[in-house]
Amino acid sequence: MPLNRITLYVRDVEESARFYAKHFGFEVFREDGDRIVELAHPDGGANLMLHPAAKSQKMGQVLMKLVFDVEDVAAFCAARAKEGLSFGSLHKGEDYVFANAKDPDKNSISVSSRAFRKR
């Protein structure tokens, strides 16, 4: 059974929708009367469902990380920096590179070239 949707609890649904659309190319889908905003990428992969967080939910706990496949991590991070998204240092794994950042609600995100490594 494939994983097709990931729900993110966020403080500001509109801000998060803009963030993922701007920096990662997601398309934003809304349905009248639905408080969840769904984001889909034109190239496929799992959809992100943005759900308003309850006031009691603590934001930014690192219990998961969203990892986006990017062939040239350094170039992607440099382009995002020009748009206001700063990634941390580039880290080298075995035959791949990755970098970490946070979304507007302090959820952990990463870009990684691991999917493109030669095996």
PDB file of C-alpha atoms in Angstrom:
ATOM      1  CA  MET A   1       0.000   0.000   0.000  1.00  0.00           C
ATOM      2  CA  PRO A   2       1.686   3.252  -1.095  1.00  0.00           C
ATOM      3  CA  LEU A   3       2.012   6.315   1.126  1.00  0.00           C
ATOM      4  CA  ASN A   4       0.063   9.020  -0.730  1.00  0.00           C
ATOM      5  CA  ARG A   5      -0.688  11.768   1.803  1.00  0.00           C
ATOM      6  CA  ILE A   6       1.082  13.383   4.725  1.00  0.00           C
ATOM      7  CA  THR A   7      -0.828  15.648   7.105  1.00  0.00           C
ATOM      8  CA  LEU A   8       1.047  18.621   8.551  1.00  0.00           C
ATOM      9  CA  TYR A   9      -0.497  20.498  11.462  1.00  0.00           C
ATOM     10  CA  VAL A  10       0.290  24.174  10.954  1.00  0.00           C
ATOM     11  CA  ARG A  11      -0.534  27.484  12.642  1.00  0.00           C
ATOM     12  CA  ASP A  12      -1.177  29.389   9.412  1.00  0.00           C
ATOM     13  CA  VAL A  13      -2.466  27.228   6.555  1.00  0.00           C
ATOM     14  CA  GLU A  14      -2.151  30.003   3.960  1.00  0.00           C
ATOM     15  CA  GLU A  15       1.458  30.829   4.914  1.00  0.00           C
ATOM     16  CA  SER A  16       2.416  27.149   4.751  1.00  0.00           C
ATOM     17  CA  ALA A  17       0.655  26.687   1.403  1.00  0.00           C
ATOM     18  CA  ARG A  18       2.594  29.659  -0.033  1.00  0.00           C
ATOM     19  CA  PHE A  19       5.867  28.271   1.396  1.00  0.00           C
ATOM     20  CA  TYR A  20       5.545  24.811  -0.183  1.00  0.00           C
ATOM     21  CA  ALA A  21       4.247  26.236  -3.481  1.00  0.00           C
ATOM     22  CA  LYS A  22       7.013  28.833  -3.742  1.00  0.00           C
ATOM     23  CA  HIS A  23       9.997  26.770  -2.656  1.00  0.00           C
ATOM     24  CA  PHE A  24       9.056  23.240  -3.738  1.00  0.00           C
ATOM     25  CA  GLY A  25       6.648  23.725  -6.665  1.00  0.00           C
ATOM     26  CA  PHE A  26       3.499  22.264  -5.095  1.00  0.00           C
ATOM     27  CA  GLU A  27       0.085  23.156  -6.498  1.00  0.00           C
ATOM     28  CA  VAL A  28      -2.522  24.225  -3.947  1.00  0.00           C
ATOM     29  CA  PHE A  29      -6.012  22.690  -3.941  1.00  0.00           C
ATOM     30  CA  ARG A  30      -8.930  23.876  -1.801  1.00  0.00           C
ATOM     31  CA  GLU A  31     -12.480  22.603  -1.497  1.00  0.00           C
ATOM     32  CA  ASP A  32     -15.322  24.788  -0.255  1.00  0.00           C
ATOM     33  CA  GLY A  33     -16.091  24.067   3.377  1.00  0.00           C
ATOM     34  CA  ASP A  34     -12.962  21.944   3.934  1.00  0.00           C
ATOM     35  CA  ARG A  35     -10.435  23.322   6.390  1.00  0.00           C
ATOM     36  CA  ILE A  36      -7.697  21.088   4.976  1.00  0.00           C
ATOM     37  CA  VAL A  37      -5.703  22.497   2.063  1.00  0.00           C
ATOM     38  CA  GLU A  38      -4.108  19.807  -0.088  1.00  0.00           C
ATOM     39  CA  LEU A  39      -0.855  20.306  -1.962  1.00  0.00           C
ATOM     40  CA  ALA A  40       0.144  18.122  -4.898  1.00  0.00           C
ATOM     41  CA  HIS A  41       3.343  18.191  -6.890  1.00  0.00           C
ATOM     42  CA  PRO A  42       3.007  18.093 -10.690  1.00  0.00           C
ATOM     43  CA  ASP A  43       5.773  15.446 -10.832  1.00  0.00           C
ATOM     44  CA  GLY A  44       3.943  13.140  -8.411  1.00  0.00           C
ATOM     45  CA  GLY A  45       4.899  11.873  -4.985  1.00  0.00           C
ATOM     46  CA  ALA A  46       2.947  12.154  -1.760  1.00  0.00           C
ATOM     47  CA  ASN A  47       0.481  15.010  -1.302  1.00  0.00           C
ATOM     48  CA  LEU A  48       0.792  17.313   1.695  1.00  0.00           C
ATOM     49  CA  MET A  49      -2.411  18.026   3.588  1.00  0.00           C
ATOM     50  CA  LEU A  50      -2.232  21.206   5.657  1.00  0.00           C
ATOM     51  CA  HIS A  51      -4.477  21.034   8.704  1.00  0.00           C
ATOM     52  CA  PRO A  52      -4.936  23.881  11.219  1.00  0.00           C
ATOM     53  CA  ALA A  53      -3.117  23.013  14.442  1.00  0.00           C
ATOM     54  CA  ALA A  54      -4.915  23.124  17.758  1.00  0.00           C
ATOM     55  CA  LYS A  55      -3.680  25.762  20.179  1.00  0.00           C
ATOM     56  CA  SER A  56      -2.544  22.964  22.492  1.00  0.00           C
ATOM     57  CA  GLN A  57      -0.235  21.426  19.861  1.00  0.00           C
ATOM     58  CA  LYS A  58       3.442  22.207  20.345  1.00  0.00           C
ATOM     59  CA  MET A  59       4.995  23.213  17.039  1.00  0.00           C
ATOM     60  CA  GLY A  60       8.392  22.209  15.714  1.00  0.00           C
ATOM     61  CA  GLN A  61       8.888  18.934  17.524  1.00  0.00           C
ATOM     62  CA  VAL A  62      11.220  16.797  15.485  1.00  0.00           C
ATOM     63  CA  LEU A  63       9.250  13.605  15.158  1.00  0.00           C
ATOM     64  CA  MET A  64       9.487  13.446  11.383  1.00  0.00           C
ATOM     65  CA  LYS A  65      11.225  15.159   8.500  1.00  0.00           C
ATOM     66  CA  LEU A  66       9.985  15.795   4.968  1.00  0.00           C
ATOM     67  CA  VAL A  67      12.721  14.890   2.472  1.00  0.00           C
ATOM     68  CA  PHE A  68      12.552  16.261  -1.064  1.00  0.00           C
ATOM     69  CA  ASP A  69      14.588  14.591  -3.833  1.00  0.00           C
ATOM     70  CA  VAL A  70      16.859  17.153  -5.506  1.00  0.00           C
ATOM     71  CA  GLU A  71      19.605  16.161  -7.921  1.00  0.00           C
ATOM     72  CA  ASP A  72      21.827  19.230  -7.340  1.00  0.00           C
ATOM     73  CA  VAL A  73      21.423  20.102  -3.667  1.00  0.00           C
ATOM     74  CA  ALA A  74      23.941  22.976  -3.656  1.00  0.00           C
ATOM     75  CA  ALA A  75      22.278  24.711  -6.627  1.00  0.00           C
ATOM     76  CA  PHE A  76      18.801  24.198  -5.172  1.00  0.00           C
ATOM     77  CA  CYS A  77      19.853  25.655  -1.799  1.00  0.00           C
ATOM     78  CA  ALA A  78      21.506  28.643  -3.476  1.00  0.00           C
ATOM     79  CA  ALA A  79      18.365  29.355  -5.528  1.00  0.00           C
ATOM     80  CA  ARG A  80      16.118  29.031  -2.457  1.00  0.00           C
ATOM     81  CA  ALA A  81      18.362  31.390  -0.466  1.00  0.00           C
ATOM     82  CA  LYS A  82      17.633  34.084  -3.065  1.00  0.00           C
ATOM     83  CA  GLU A  83      13.915  33.489  -2.350  1.00  0.00           C
ATOM     84  CA  GLY A  84      14.320  33.712   1.431  1.00  0.00           C
ATOM     85  CA  LEU A  85      14.683  30.053   2.457  1.00  0.00           C
ATOM     86  CA  SER A  86      17.994  29.317   4.153  1.00  0.00           C
ATOM     87  CA  PHE A  87      19.263  25.773   4.437  1.00  0.00           C
ATOM     88  CA  GLY A  88      22.003  24.719   6.823  1.00  0.00           C
ATOM     89  CA  SER A  89      25.357  23.318   5.776  1.00  0.00           C
ATOM     90  CA  LEU A  90      25.637  20.746   3.053  1.00  0.00           C
ATOM     91  CA  HIS A  91      26.219  17.299   4.542  1.00  0.00           C
ATOM     92  CA  LYS A  92      27.794  14.420   2.634  1.00  0.00           C
ATOM     93  CA  GLY A  93      26.532  10.889   2.904  1.00  0.00           C
ATOM     94  CA  GLU A  94      27.825   7.943   0.930  1.00  0.00           C
ATOM     95  CA  ASP A  95      27.498   9.158  -2.681  1.00  0.00           C
ATOM     96  CA  TYR A  96      24.888  11.829  -1.907  1.00  0.00           C
ATOM     97  CA  VAL A  97      24.465  15.291  -0.376  1.00  0.00           C
ATOM     98  CA  PHE A  98      21.723  16.722   1.826  1.00  0.00           C
ATOM     99  CA  ALA A  99      20.843  19.940   3.645  1.00  0.00           C
ATOM    100  CA  ASN A 100      18.265  20.759   6.308  1.00  0.00           C
ATOM    101  CA  ALA A 101      15.893  23.644   6.993  1.00  0.00           C
ATOM    102  CA  LYS A 102      12.581  24.376   8.741  1.00  0.00           C
ATOM    103  CA  ASP A 103       9.196  25.339   7.343  1.00  0.00           C
ATOM    104  CA  PRO A 104       7.186  28.267   8.796  1.00  0.00           C
ATOM    105  CA  ASP A 105       5.945  26.042  11.659  1.00  0.00           C
ATOM    106  CA  LYS A 106       9.441  24.735  12.442  1.00  0.00           C
ATOM    107  CA  ASN A 107       8.762  21.330  10.882  1.00  0.00           C
ATOM    108  CA  SER A 108      12.004  19.720   9.715  1.00  0.00           C
ATOM    109  CA  ILE A 109      12.562  19.571   5.978  1.00  0.00           C
ATOM    110  CA  SER A 110      15.513  18.332   3.970  1.00  0.00           C
ATOM    111  CA  VAL A 111      16.665  18.243   0.368  1.00  0.00           C
ATOM    112  CA  SER A 112      18.709  15.218  -0.631  1.00  0.00           C
ATOM    113  CA  SER A 113      20.358  13.760  -3.710  1.00  0.00           C
ATOM    114  CA  ARG A 114      20.215  10.241  -2.213  1.00  0.00           C
ATOM    115  CA  ALA A 115      17.555   9.133  -4.750  1.00  0.00           C
ATOM    116  CA  PHE A 116      19.947   9.982  -7.588  1.00  0.00           C
ATOM    117  CA  ARG A 117      23.043   8.144  -6.291  1.00  0.00           C
ATOM    118  CA  LYS A 118      24.638   5.398  -8.335  1.00  0.00           C
ATOM    119  CA  ARG A 119      24.181   1.966  -6.816  1.00  0.00           C
TER     120      ARG A 119
END
